[in-house]
Structure formats: structure tokens, C-alpha cells
Amino acid sequence: GQSLEQPSEVTAVEGAIVQINCTYQTSGFYGLSWYQQHDGGAPTFLSYNALDGLEETGRFSSFLSRSDSYGYLLLQELQMKDSASYFCAVRSSGGYQKVTFGTGTKLQVIP
Amino acid sequence: DSGVTQTPKHLITATGQRVTLRCSPRSGDLSVYWYQQSLDQGLQFLIQYYNGEERAKGNILERFSAQQFPDLHSELNLSSLELGDSALYFCASSPGRASGTGELFFGEGSRLTVL
């Protein structure tokens, strides 16, 4: 099966940089995605890594190391609106593009 | 607006009852996923359909069942409801192709409260 681990909570200061780590175990790995979810809202897609390396999208970057089964999401120039839960998700070939989510990291941005 | 529609948005029912949650995927998406999210918990994968066929099953209880219809909308049926079934149920859709990012587009969820 699949399993993903993330820290449960992270607190960071407005304007700072924060990194949220994700380790995973899976078979038939396709790629690692990141989603953001504000309280009571729907998860929204942030980024995707299929190959090793860094992908940058504005203030957000995501990194993947397939050999280490590890990835992270980097948020720069933190804003108060970035306070949310962040989920990593593994896309695997099991069941044709099955997507399994991690436990989620609750990020609190403080002034 | 993700383009994924879920109904109802809120549902309150009693233990032992049966409910049906409905999902209309984005236009053109063939894959539909169902996830359960209990309070302050992660997204638990329940089941996935692709073009009408079941493709993957997660830790879905035997009391729960789902199907995807020819018009690609999907329904999740929850029966013999228990207090612990109270949760936010999300539907998501994707094109289902192997290429691309595999981005899932989520509906706003159906909040089920079992009393």
C-alpha cells in the first residue's frame, strides 16, 4: 500500500520561509503533488513533481528525491493568508492514477 | 470554482439511516475520486472510478458503496450510519490520463452529521 508522513503542525513568521517535508512509501510511483486546504474549504492543487529536482511556482517551490522517497514544499515570503493545511499526495499506478494523501501539515503564520 | 459539483452541501441524519451523496465531475473528466475527511484529519481515500468502472478501492467500509453512471456523475451511498461517519466527504475529478500532473479538482464537499 501507500503511506505518507508529514509533520502535523508548523508555525512560522510572516515574511519568513518555511519548509514542509514529506516522506512516502509506495509502489508504482508516478509523482508527488502538493495541495493547500483552508479551514472548511476544498483542497486546491499547488504543484507536482514527477522527476527529481525543484519546481518553482511563484512563492511556492516543491522538491522531489525519488531515490530517498522524499519531497518538500517551500513557501517563501510567507503571508497571513498562507495559514492553511498542506497535504502531499502520491500519484501511483495502482488502480490507474490512484492518489493517496498524507496526513497534512497545519501551517500557522504569525505576525 | 473547480467545476466539480457536490450535493448536498450539508446533511444531518440519524444513526442507522442511509444517505446518498452526489458528484458531478468537471466537463471532460473521466476519473472520479471520493475522499472522507473527519475533523482535523487527513483525506482518507475511499474509492476511484474511471469512465464508469471501479479502478481503486481504499479503506471503504462495507456499509458504503459507490458507482459512476454513464453520464460520468457519481454517487456515494452510506448506509447503517454511525456517529463516527460524521465527516466531510469530498469528490474530486481528473482527466484520468497518465500524462500531465494528475491534478485533482475538488468539489466543495458534503458535510455529513450523524446524530
XYZ file of C-alpha atoms in Angstrom:
226
model
C 0.000 0.000 0.000
C 0.901 3.629 0.246
C 1.872 5.678 3.278
C 2.993 9.285 3.599
C 4.318 11.150 6.609
C 4.345 14.880 7.264
C 4.800 16.982 10.374
C 1.435 17.706 11.939
C 1.983 21.403 12.656
C 4.392 24.161 11.722
C 4.466 27.780 12.870
C 6.336 30.498 11.001
C 6.586 34.274 10.971
C 5.088 36.458 8.274
C 7.690 37.211 5.602
C 9.826 34.203 6.504
C 10.472 30.936 4.651
C 9.069 27.580 5.731
C 9.713 24.058 4.502
C 7.193 21.217 4.882
C 8.646 17.750 4.466
C 7.003 14.599 3.187
C 8.316 11.045 3.148
C 6.439 8.328 1.369
C 6.291 4.615 0.716
C 4.530 3.395 -2.362
C 4.697 1.045 -5.293
C 4.343 2.185 -8.885
C 5.286 5.780 -8.133
C 4.270 8.383 -10.718
C 4.776 11.640 -8.894
C 4.291 13.769 -5.790
C 1.756 16.575 -5.561
C 1.031 19.255 -3.006
C -2.369 20.641 -2.085
C -3.484 23.514 0.103
C -6.650 23.445 2.170
C -8.042 26.349 4.158
C -10.312 25.531 7.087
C -13.626 24.204 5.843
C -12.604 24.577 2.223
C -11.756 22.272 -0.634
C -8.164 21.202 -1.275
C -6.549 23.031 -4.173
C -3.593 21.892 -6.237
C -0.284 23.691 -5.739
C 2.444 21.745 -7.525
C 3.596 18.444 -8.940
C 6.975 16.715 -9.240
C 7.469 13.659 -11.397
C 11.245 13.918 -11.675
C 13.957 14.699 -9.149
C 14.590 18.344 -8.564
C 12.942 21.618 -7.790
C 9.791 23.034 -9.364
C 9.056 26.704 -8.764
C 5.688 28.384 -8.972
C 5.784 31.919 -7.681
C 6.361 31.972 -3.937
C 5.975 28.199 -3.731
C 8.555 25.606 -4.711
C 8.433 21.833 -4.461
C 11.287 19.364 -4.417
C 11.452 15.631 -5.030
C 14.089 12.971 -4.486
C 12.799 9.676 -5.822
C 15.780 7.732 -4.516
C 15.076 8.975 -0.980
C 11.267 8.775 -1.303
C 11.223 12.319 -0.025
C 9.866 15.661 -1.031
C 9.227 19.072 0.415
C 7.189 22.176 -0.171
C 8.946 25.502 0.303
C 6.895 28.606 0.938
C 8.691 31.936 0.692
C 7.707 35.448 1.759
C 5.010 33.994 3.965
C 1.728 35.847 4.129
C -1.041 35.525 6.685
C -3.282 34.016 4.011
C -0.846 31.094 3.724
C -2.163 29.804 7.055
C -3.773 26.551 5.973
C -3.209 22.809 5.889
C -0.822 21.431 3.306
C -1.016 17.882 2.024
C 1.456 15.910 -0.002
C -0.079 13.274 -2.251
C 1.418 10.363 -4.117
C 0.181 9.538 -7.566
C 0.668 5.844 -8.198
C -0.095 3.368 -10.884
C -2.159 1.196 -8.571
C -5.733 1.344 -9.743
C -4.901 3.677 -12.605
C -3.706 7.005 -11.292
C -4.640 6.414 -7.688
C -3.881 9.431 -5.497
C -3.135 8.930 -1.796
C -2.831 11.882 0.555
C -0.564 12.389 3.514
C -1.800 13.297 6.965
C -1.424 17.007 6.347
C 0.599 19.790 7.950
C -1.204 22.675 9.575
C 0.766 25.865 8.948
C 0.167 28.841 11.171
C 1.668 32.124 10.048
C 2.102 34.622 12.849
C 2.784 38.376 12.628
C -14.810 27.333 -8.872
C -13.266 23.938 -9.651
C -16.110 22.850 -11.893
C -16.904 19.890 -9.646
C -20.369 19.993 -8.089
C -21.345 18.135 -4.956
C -24.784 17.884 -3.398
C -25.997 18.219 -0.764
C -23.605 20.672 0.923
C -24.887 19.797 4.373
C -26.778 16.783 5.621
C -27.955 15.919 9.116
C -29.361 12.492 9.782
C -29.758 9.886 12.497
C -27.845 6.724 13.255
C -28.993 3.750 11.255
C -30.138 5.843 8.319
C -28.954 5.802 4.711
C -27.820 8.772 2.625
C -26.651 9.358 -0.922
C -24.055 11.946 -1.858
C -23.846 13.100 -5.442
C -20.959 14.399 -7.519
C -20.792 15.865 -10.999
C -17.221 15.978 -12.306
C -15.679 18.698 -14.434
C -16.693 18.581 -18.046
C -14.469 16.089 -19.849
C -13.025 14.447 -16.732
C -13.357 10.672 -16.720
C -11.974 9.897 -13.260
C -13.898 10.475 -10.065
C -12.457 10.039 -6.583
C -14.169 10.004 -3.194
C -12.390 11.031 -0.003
C -13.516 11.195 3.612
C -12.154 13.858 5.946
C -13.029 13.642 9.619
C -12.494 16.619 11.939
C -8.877 17.815 11.777
C -7.876 14.667 9.937
C -6.343 13.932 6.578
C -8.060 12.901 3.395
C -8.869 9.218 3.517
C -9.174 7.693 0.074
C -12.389 5.738 -0.339
C -12.804 4.767 -3.977
C -11.969 5.769 -7.543
C -13.884 5.329 -10.792
C -12.724 5.782 -14.336
C -15.253 6.043 -17.139
C -17.842 4.065 -15.232
C -15.587 1.353 -13.877
C -14.176 0.967 -10.399
C -10.394 1.381 -10.537
C -9.180 1.525 -6.960
C -10.560 0.958 -3.523
C -9.237 2.370 -0.282
C -10.401 1.688 3.247
C -14.030 1.926 2.311
C -16.427 0.287 4.738
C -18.770 -2.438 3.531
C -21.648 -0.172 4.570
C -20.504 2.279 1.912
C -20.852 1.830 -1.826
C -20.447 3.989 -4.879
C -20.987 3.997 -8.585
C -20.269 6.133 -11.627
C -23.038 6.454 -14.167
C -22.823 6.646 -17.986
C -23.053 10.445 -17.828
C -19.988 10.265 -15.512
C -21.650 11.628 -12.414
C -21.041 9.574 -9.308
C -22.931 8.732 -6.151
C -21.628 7.593 -2.776
C -24.115 5.630 -0.704
C -23.639 5.433 3.053
C -25.893 3.061 4.972
C -26.463 1.982 8.577
C -24.891 5.253 9.575
C -22.925 5.529 12.793
C -21.799 8.571 14.755
C -18.260 8.034 13.507
C -19.365 8.504 9.920
C -19.806 12.210 10.567
C -17.276 13.844 8.268
C -16.709 15.976 5.216
C -16.948 13.888 2.072
C -15.087 15.216 -0.929
C -15.431 14.263 -4.523
C -12.620 15.073 -6.942
C -12.229 14.594 -10.656
C -9.389 14.461 -13.132
C -8.991 13.732 -16.821
C -7.560 10.354 -15.826
C -4.753 10.448 -18.374
C -1.318 9.149 -17.470
C 0.276 12.320 -18.827
C 0.187 15.691 -17.136
C 0.235 16.498 -13.458
C -2.656 14.296 -12.412
C -4.177 17.341 -10.724
C -7.359 16.570 -8.833
C -10.143 19.140 -8.885
C -12.169 19.017 -5.694
C -15.761 19.868 -5.062
C -16.737 21.904 -2.010
C -17.635 18.754 -0.117
C -20.714 17.346 1.565
C -20.722 17.757 5.323
C -22.496 14.822 6.938
C -23.564 14.964 10.566
C -24.933 11.814 12.151
C -26.828 12.351 15.403
